Coordinates of N, CA and C in Angstrom, one line a residue:
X13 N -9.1 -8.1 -2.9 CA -7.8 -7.4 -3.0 C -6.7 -8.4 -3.1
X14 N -5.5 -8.4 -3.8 CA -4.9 -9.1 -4.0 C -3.7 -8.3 -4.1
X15 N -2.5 -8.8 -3.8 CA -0.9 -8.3 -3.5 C 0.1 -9.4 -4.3
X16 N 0.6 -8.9 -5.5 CA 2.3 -9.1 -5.7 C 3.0 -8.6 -6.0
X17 N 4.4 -8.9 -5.7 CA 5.6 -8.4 -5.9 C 6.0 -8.8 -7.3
X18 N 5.7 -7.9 -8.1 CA 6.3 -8.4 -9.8 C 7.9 -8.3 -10.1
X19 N 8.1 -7.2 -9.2 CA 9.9 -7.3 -9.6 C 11.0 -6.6 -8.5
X20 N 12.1 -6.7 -8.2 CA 12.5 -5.7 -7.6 C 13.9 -6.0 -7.7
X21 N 15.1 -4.9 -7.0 CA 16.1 -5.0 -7.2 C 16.9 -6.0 -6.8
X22 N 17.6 -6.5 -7.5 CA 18.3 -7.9 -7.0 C 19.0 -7.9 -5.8
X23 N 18.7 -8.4 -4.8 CA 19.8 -8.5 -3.7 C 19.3 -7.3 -2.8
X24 N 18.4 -6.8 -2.6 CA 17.9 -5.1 -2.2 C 19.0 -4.9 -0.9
X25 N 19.1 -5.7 0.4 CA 19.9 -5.8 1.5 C 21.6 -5.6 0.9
X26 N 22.1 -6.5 0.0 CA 23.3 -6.2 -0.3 C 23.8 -4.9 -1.0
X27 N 22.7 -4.7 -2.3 CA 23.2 -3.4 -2.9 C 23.0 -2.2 -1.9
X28 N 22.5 -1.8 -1.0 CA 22.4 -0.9 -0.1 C 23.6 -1.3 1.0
X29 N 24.1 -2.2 1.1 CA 25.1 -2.5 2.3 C 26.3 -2.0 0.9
X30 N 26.6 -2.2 -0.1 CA 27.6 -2.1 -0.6 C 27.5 -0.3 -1.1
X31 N 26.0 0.3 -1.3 CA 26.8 1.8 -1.2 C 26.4 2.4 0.0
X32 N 26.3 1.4 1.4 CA 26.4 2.2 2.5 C 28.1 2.2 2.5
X33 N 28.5 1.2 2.3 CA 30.0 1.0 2.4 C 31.0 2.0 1.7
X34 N 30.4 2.3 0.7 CA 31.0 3.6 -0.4 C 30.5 5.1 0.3
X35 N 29.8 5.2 0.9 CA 29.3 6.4 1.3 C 30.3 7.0 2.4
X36 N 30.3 5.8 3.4 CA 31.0 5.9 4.5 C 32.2 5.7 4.5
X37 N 33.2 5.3 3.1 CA 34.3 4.1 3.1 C 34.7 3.4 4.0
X38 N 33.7 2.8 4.5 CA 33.8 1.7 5.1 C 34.2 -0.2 4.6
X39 N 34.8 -0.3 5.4 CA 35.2 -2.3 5.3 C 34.6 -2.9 6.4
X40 N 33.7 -2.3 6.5 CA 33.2 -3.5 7.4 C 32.3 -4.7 6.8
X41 N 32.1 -5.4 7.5 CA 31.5 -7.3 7.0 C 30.4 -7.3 7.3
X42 N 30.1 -6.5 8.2 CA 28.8 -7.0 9.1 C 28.0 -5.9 8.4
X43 N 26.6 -6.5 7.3 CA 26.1 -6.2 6.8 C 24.8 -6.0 7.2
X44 N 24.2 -6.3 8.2 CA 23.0 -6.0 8.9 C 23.5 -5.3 10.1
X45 N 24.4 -5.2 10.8 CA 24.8 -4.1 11.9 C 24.9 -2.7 11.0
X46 N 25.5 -2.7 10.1 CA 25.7 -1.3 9.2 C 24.5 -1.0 8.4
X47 N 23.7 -1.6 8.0 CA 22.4 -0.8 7.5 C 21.6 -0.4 8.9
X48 N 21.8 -1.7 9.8 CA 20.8 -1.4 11.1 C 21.3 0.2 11.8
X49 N 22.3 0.2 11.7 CA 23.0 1.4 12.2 C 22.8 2.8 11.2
X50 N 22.7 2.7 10.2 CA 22.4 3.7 9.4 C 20.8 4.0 9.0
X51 N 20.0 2.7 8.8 CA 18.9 2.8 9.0 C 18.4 3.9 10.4
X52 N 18.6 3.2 11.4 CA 18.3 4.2 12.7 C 18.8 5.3 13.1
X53 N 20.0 6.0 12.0 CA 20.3 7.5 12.3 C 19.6 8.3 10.9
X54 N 19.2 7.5 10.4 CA 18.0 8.6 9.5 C 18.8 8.9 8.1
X55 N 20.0 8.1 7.9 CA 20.5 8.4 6.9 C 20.2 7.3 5.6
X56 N 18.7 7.9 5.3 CA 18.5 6.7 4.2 C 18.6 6.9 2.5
X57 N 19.3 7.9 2.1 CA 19.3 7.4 1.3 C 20.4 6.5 0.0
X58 N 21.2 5.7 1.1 CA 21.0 4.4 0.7 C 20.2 3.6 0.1
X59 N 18.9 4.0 0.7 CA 17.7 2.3 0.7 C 17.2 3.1 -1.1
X60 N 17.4 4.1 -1.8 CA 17.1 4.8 -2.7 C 17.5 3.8 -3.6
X61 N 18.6 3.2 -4.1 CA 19.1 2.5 -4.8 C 18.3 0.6 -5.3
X62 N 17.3 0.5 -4.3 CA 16.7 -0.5 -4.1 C 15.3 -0.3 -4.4
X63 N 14.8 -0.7 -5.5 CA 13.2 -0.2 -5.9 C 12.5 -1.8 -6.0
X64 N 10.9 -1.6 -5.7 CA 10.4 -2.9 -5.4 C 9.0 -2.5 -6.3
X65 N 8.4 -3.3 -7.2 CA 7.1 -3.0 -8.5 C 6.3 -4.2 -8.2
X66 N 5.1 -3.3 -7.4 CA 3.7 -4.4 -7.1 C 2.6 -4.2 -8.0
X67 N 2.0 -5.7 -8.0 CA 0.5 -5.4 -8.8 C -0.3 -5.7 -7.6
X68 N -1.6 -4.4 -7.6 CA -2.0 -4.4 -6.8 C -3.4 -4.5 -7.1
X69 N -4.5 -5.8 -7.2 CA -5.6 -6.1 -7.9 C -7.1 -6.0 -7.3
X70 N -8.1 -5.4 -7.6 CA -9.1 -5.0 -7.0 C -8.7 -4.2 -6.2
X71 N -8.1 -2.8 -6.2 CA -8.0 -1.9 -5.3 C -9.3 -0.9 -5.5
X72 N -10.2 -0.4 -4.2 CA -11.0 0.9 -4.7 C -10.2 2.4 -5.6
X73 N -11.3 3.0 -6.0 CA -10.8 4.3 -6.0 C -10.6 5.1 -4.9
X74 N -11.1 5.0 -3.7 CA -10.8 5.6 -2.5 C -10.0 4.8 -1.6
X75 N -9.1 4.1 -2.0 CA -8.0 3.7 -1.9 C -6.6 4.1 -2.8
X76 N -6.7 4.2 -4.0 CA -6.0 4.4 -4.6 C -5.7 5.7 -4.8
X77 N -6.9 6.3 -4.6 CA -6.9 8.1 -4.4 C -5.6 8.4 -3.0
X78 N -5.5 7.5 -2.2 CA -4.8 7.7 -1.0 C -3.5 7.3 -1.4
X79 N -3.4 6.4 -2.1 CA -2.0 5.6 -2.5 C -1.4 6.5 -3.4
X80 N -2.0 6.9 -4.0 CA -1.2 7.7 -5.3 C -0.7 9.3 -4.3
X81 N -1.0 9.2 -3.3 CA -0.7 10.6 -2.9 C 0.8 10.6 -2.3
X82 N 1.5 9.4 -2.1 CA 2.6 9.0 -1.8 C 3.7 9.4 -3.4
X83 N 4.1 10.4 -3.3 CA 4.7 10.9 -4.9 C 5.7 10.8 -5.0
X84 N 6.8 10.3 -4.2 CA 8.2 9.4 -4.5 C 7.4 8.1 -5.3
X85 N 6.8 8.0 -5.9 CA 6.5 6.5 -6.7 C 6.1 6.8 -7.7
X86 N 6.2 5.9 -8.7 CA 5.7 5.4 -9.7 C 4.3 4.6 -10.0
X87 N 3.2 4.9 -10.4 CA 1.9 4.9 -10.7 C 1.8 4.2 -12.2
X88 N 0.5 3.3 -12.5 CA 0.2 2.6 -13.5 C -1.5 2.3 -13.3
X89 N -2.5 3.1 -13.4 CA -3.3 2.1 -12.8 C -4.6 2.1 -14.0
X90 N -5.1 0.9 -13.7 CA -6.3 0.4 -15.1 C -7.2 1.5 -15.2
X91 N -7.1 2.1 -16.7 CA -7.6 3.4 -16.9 C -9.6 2.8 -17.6
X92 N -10.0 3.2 -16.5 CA -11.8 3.4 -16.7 C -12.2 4.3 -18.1
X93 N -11.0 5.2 -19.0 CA -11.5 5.9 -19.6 C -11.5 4.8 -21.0
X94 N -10.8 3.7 -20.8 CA -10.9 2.8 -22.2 C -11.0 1.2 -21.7
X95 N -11.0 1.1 -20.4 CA -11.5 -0.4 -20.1 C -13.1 -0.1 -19.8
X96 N -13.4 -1.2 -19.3 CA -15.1 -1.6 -18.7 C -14.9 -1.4 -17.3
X97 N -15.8 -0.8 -16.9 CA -15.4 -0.6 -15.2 C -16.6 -2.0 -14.7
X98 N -16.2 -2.9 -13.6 CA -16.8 -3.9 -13.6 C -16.4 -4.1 -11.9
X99 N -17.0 -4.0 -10.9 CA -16.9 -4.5 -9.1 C -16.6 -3.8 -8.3
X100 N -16.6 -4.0 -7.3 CA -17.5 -2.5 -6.2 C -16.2 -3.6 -5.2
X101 N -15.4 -2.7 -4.6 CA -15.0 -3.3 -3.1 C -16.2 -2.8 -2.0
X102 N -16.4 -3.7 -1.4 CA -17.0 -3.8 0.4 C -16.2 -3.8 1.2
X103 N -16.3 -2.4 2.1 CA -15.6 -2.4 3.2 C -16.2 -3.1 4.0
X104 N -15.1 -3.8 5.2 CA -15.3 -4.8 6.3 C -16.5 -4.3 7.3
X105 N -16.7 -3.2 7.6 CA -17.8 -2.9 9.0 C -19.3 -3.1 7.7
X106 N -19.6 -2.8 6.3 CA -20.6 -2.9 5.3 C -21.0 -4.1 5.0
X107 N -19.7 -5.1 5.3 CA -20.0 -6.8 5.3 C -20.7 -7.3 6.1
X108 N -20.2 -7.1 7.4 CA -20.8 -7.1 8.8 C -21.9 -6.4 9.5
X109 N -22.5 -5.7 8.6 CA -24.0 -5.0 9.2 C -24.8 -5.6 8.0
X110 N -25.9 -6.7 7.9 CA -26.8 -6.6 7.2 C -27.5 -5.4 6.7
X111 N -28.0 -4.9 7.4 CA -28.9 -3.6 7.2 C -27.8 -2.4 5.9
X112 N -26.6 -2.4 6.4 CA -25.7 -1.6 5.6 C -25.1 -2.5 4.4
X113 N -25.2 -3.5 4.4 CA -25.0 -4.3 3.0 C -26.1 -4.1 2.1
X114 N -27.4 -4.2 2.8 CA -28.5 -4.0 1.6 C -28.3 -2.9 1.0
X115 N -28.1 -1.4 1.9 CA -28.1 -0.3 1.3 C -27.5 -0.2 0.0
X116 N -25.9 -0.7 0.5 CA -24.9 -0.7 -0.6 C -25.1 -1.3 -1.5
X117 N -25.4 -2.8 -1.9 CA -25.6 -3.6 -2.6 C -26.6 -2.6 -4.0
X118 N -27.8 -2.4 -2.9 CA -28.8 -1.4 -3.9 C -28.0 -0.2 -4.7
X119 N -27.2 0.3 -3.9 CA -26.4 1.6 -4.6 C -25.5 1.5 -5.7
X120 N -25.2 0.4 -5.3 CA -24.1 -0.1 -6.4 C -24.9 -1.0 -7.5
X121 N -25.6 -1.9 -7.2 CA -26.4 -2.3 -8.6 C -26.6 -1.0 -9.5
X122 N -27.8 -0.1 -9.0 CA -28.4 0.9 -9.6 C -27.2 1.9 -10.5
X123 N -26.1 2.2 -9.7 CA -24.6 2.4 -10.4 C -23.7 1.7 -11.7
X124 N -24.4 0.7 -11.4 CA -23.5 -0.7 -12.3 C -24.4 -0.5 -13.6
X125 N -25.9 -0.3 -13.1 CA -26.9 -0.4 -14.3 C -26.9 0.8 -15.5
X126 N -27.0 1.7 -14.4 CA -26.7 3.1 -15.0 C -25.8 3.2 -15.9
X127 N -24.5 3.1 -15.6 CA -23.2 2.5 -16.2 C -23.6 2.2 -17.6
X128 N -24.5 1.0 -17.5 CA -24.3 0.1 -18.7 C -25.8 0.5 -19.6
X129 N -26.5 1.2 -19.2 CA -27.1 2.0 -19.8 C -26.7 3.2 -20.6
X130 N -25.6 4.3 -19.7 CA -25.2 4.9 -20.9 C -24.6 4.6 -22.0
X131 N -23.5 3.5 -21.8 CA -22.3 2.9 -23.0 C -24.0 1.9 -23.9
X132 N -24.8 1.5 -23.9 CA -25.4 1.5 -24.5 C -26.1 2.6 -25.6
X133 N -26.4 3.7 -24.8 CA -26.2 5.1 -25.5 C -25.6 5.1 -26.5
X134 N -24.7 4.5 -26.4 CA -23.4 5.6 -27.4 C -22.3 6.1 -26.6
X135 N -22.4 6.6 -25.3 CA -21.3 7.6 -24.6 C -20.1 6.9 -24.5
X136 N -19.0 7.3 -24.2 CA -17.4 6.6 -24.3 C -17.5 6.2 -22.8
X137 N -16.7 5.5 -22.6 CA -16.4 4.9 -20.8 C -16.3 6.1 -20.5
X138 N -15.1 7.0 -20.8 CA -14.2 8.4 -20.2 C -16.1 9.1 -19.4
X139 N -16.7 9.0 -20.1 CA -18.3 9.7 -19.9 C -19.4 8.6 -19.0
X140 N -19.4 7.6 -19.5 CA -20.4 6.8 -18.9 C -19.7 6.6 -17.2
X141 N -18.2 6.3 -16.8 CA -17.6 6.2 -15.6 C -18.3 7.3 -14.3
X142 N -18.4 8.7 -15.2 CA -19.2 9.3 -13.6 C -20.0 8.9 -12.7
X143 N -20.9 7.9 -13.2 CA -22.0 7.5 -12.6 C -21.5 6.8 -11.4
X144 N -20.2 5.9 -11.6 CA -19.7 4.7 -10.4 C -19.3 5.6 -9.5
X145 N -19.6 5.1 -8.2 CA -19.1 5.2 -6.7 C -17.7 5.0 -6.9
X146 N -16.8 5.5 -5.8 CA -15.8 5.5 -5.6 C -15.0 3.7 -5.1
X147 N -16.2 3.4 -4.6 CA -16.3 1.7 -4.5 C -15.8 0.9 -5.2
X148 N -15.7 1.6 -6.6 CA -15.3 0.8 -7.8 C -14.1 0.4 -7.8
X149 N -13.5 -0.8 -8.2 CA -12.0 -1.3 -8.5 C -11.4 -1.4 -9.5
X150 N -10.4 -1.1 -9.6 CA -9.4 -1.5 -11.0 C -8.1 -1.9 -10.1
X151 N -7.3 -2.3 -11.3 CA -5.6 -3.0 -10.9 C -4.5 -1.4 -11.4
X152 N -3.6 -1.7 -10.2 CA -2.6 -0.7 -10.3 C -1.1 -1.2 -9.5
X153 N -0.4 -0.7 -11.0 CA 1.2 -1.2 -10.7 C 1.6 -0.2 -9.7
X154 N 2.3 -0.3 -8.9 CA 3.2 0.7 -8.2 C 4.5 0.4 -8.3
X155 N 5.5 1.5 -7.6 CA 6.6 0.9 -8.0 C 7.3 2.3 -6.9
X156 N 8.1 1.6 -5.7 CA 8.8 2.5 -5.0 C 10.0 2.0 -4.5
X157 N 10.8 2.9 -3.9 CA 12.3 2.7 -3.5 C 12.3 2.3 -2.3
X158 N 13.1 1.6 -1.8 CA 12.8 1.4 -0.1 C 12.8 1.9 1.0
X159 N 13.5 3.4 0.3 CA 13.1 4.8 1.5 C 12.2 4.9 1.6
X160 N 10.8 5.0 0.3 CA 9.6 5.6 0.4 C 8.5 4.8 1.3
X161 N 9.7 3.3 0.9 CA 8.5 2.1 1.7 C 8.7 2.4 2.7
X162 N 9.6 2.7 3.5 CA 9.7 2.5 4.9 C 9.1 3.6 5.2
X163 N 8.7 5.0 4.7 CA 7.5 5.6 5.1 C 6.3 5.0 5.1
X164 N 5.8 4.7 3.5 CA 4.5 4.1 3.5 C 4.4 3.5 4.8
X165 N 5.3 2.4 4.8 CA 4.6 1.8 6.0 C 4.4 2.3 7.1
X166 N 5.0 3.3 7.1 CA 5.4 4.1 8.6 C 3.6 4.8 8.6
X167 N 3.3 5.0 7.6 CA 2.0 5.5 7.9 C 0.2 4.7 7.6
X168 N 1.3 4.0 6.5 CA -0.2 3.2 5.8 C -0.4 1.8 6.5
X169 N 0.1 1.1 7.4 CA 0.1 0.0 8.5 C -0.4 0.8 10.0
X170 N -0.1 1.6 9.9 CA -0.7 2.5 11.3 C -2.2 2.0 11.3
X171 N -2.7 1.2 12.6 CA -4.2 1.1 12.8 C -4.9 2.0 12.7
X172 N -4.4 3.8 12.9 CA -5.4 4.7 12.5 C -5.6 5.0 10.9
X173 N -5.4 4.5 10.3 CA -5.3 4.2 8.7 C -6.7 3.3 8.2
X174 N -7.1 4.0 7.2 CA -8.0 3.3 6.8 C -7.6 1.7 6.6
X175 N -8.9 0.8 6.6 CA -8.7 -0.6 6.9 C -8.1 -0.8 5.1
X176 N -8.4 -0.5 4.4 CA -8.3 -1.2 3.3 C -7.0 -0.8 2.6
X177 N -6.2 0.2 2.5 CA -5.3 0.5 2.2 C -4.4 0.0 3.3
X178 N -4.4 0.5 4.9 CA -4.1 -1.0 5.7 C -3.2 -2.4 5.0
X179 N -4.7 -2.6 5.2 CA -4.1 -4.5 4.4 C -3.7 -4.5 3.3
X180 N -3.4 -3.6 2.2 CA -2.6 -3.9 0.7 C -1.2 -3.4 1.4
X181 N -1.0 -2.4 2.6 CA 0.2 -1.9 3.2 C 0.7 -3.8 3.8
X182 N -0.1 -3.5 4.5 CA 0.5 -5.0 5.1 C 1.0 -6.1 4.3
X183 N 0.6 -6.5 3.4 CA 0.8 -7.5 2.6 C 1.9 -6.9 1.6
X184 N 2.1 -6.0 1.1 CA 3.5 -5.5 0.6 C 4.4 -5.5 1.7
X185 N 4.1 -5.1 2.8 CA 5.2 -5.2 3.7 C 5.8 -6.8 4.1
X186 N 5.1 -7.4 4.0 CA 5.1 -9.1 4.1 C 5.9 -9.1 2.8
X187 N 5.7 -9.1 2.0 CA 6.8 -9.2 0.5 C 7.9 -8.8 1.0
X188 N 7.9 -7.4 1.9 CA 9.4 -7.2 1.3 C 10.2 -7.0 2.3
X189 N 9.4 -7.9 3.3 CA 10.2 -8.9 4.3 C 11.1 -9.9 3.9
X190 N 10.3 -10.6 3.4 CA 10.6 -12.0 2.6 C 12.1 -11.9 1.7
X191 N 12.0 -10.5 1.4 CA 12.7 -9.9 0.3 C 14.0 -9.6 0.3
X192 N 13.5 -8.4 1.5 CA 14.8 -7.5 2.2 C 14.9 -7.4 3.4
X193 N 14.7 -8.7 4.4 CA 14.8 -9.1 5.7 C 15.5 -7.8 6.7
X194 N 16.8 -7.7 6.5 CA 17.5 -6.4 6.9 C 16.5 -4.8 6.8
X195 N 16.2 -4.5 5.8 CA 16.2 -3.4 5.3 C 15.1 -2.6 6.3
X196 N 13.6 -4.0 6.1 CA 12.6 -3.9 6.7 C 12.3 -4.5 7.8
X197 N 13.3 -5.0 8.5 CA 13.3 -5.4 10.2 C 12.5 -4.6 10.9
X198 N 12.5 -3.9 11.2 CA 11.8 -3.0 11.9 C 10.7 -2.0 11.0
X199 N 10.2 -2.4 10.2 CA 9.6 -1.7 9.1 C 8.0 -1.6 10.0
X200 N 7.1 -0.7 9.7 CA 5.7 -0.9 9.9 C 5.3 0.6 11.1
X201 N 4.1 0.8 11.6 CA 4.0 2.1 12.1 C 5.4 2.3 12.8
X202 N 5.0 3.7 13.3 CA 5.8 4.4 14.5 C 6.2 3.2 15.3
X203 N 5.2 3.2 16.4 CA 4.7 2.2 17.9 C 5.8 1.4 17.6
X204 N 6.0 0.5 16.6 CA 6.9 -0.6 16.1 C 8.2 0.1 16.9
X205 N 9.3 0.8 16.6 CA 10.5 1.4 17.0 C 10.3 1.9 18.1
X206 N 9.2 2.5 18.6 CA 9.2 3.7 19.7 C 8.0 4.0 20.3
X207 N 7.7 5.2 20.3 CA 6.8 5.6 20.9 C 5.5 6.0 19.3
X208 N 3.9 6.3 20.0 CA 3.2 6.4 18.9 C 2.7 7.7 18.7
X209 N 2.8 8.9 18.0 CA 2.8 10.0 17.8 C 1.5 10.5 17.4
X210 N 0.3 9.5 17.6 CA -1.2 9.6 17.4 C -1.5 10.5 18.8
X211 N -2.3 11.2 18.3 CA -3.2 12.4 19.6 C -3.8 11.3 20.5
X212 N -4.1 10.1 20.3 CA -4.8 9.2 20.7 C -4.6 7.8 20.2
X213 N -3.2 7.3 21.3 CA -2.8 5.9 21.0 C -3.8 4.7 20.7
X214 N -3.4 3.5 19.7 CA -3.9 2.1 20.3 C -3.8 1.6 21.6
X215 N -5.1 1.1 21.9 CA -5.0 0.5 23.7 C -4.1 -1.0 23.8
X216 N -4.2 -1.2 22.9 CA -3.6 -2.4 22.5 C -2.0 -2.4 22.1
X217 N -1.3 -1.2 21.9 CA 0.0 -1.4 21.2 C 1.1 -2.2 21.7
X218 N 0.8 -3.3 22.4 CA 2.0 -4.2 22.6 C 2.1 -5.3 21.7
X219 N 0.2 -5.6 21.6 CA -0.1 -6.4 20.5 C 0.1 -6.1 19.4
X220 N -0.3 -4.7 19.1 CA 0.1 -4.3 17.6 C 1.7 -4.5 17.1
X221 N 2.7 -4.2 18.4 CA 3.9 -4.1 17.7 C 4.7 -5.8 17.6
X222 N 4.3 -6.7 18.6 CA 3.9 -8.0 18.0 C 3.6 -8.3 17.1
X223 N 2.9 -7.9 16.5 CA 2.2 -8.7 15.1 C 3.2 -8.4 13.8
X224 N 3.9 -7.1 13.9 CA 4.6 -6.2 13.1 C 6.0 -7.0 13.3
X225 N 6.7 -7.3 14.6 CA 7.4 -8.1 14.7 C 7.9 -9.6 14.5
X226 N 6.6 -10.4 14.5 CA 6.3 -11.7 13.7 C 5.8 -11.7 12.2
X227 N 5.8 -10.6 11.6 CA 5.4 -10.8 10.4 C 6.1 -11.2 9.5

């Protein structure tokens, strides 16, 4: 899996300080007290004006089944009905059990084979693709506004989140740190700002909201 930031709005922190300033008609200077302040009374759509377009490479399909379900965004992703489908993601606990790598390994060869048995056939990808596990990867552009991000992350960095969509959450959120320092200060689960609205917290959440904090 691989994470970049291919484009985003110039200046993301200032153009949002400048139509928080038109919203409010405001003069004030202080450009990280006034988004921080408006950030935290829930009035975001400001952060609307600021959109951020990642390439997101070797993603699964049961990852991306989950990412696409975030519908404030914009979707691109490598269509199996006219490329070659070609690599399987391994989840981290499938890496770490021998006994459960062999399984998989077998499941997915025999998938890959199949595959390339029908398109020998004759059949189109759009036909021969049934056969692959959900395991399978392709590359997909996204592209969202910085309201929507500060949910994603609000949900897709949450440890109760699958691991793998997780870490493409995290590493966009790292970007757009780097990016929009202000915007996403406090960006990442719940626990981060407050309290954690899980039926059943992390035991750990002091560490968790550290890591979120140094990132």
């Amino acid at each position: 899996m691989q994470v970049k930031l291919l484009n985003y709005t110039p200046n993301p922190d200032d153009i949002c300080f400048e139509t928080a300033k038109i919203c409010y008609q405001s003069k004030s200077s202080d450009k990280e007290g006034l988004l921080s302040k408006i950030i935290k009374s829930g009035h975001l759509s400001i952060l609307e004006h600021a959109s951020f377009t990642f390439l997101i490479k070797d993603i699964s399909r049961v990852a991306s089944h989950q990412l696409v379900r975030h519908r404030i965004a914009s979707f691109t992703q490598q269509s199996h009905r006219y490329t070659k489908a070609n690599g399987f993601f391994i989840p981290e606990n499938i890496q770490q059990n021998q006994k459960a790598k062999e399984i998989f390994d077998e499941i997915t060869k025999k998938a890959q084979l199949a595959y390339e048995e029908l398109l020998k056939l004759g059949l189109p990808k759009e036909d021969a693709r049934y056969v692959l596990p959900t395991a399978v990867v392709s590359d997909i552009i996204v592209t969202m506004n910085a309201r929507e991000l500060l949910h994603f992350f609000t949900l897709r960095t949450c440890y109760k989140s699958q691991k793998e969509i997780r870490d493409i959450a995290i590493e966009m959120l790292k970007l757009c740190k780097q990016t929009a320092p202000i915007i996403f200060k406090n960006a990442g689960p719940s626990c981060v700002r407050g309290r954690c609205y899980e039926s059943k917290p992390c035991e750990d959440i002091d560490q968790i909201r550290q890591f979120f904090i140094n990132l």
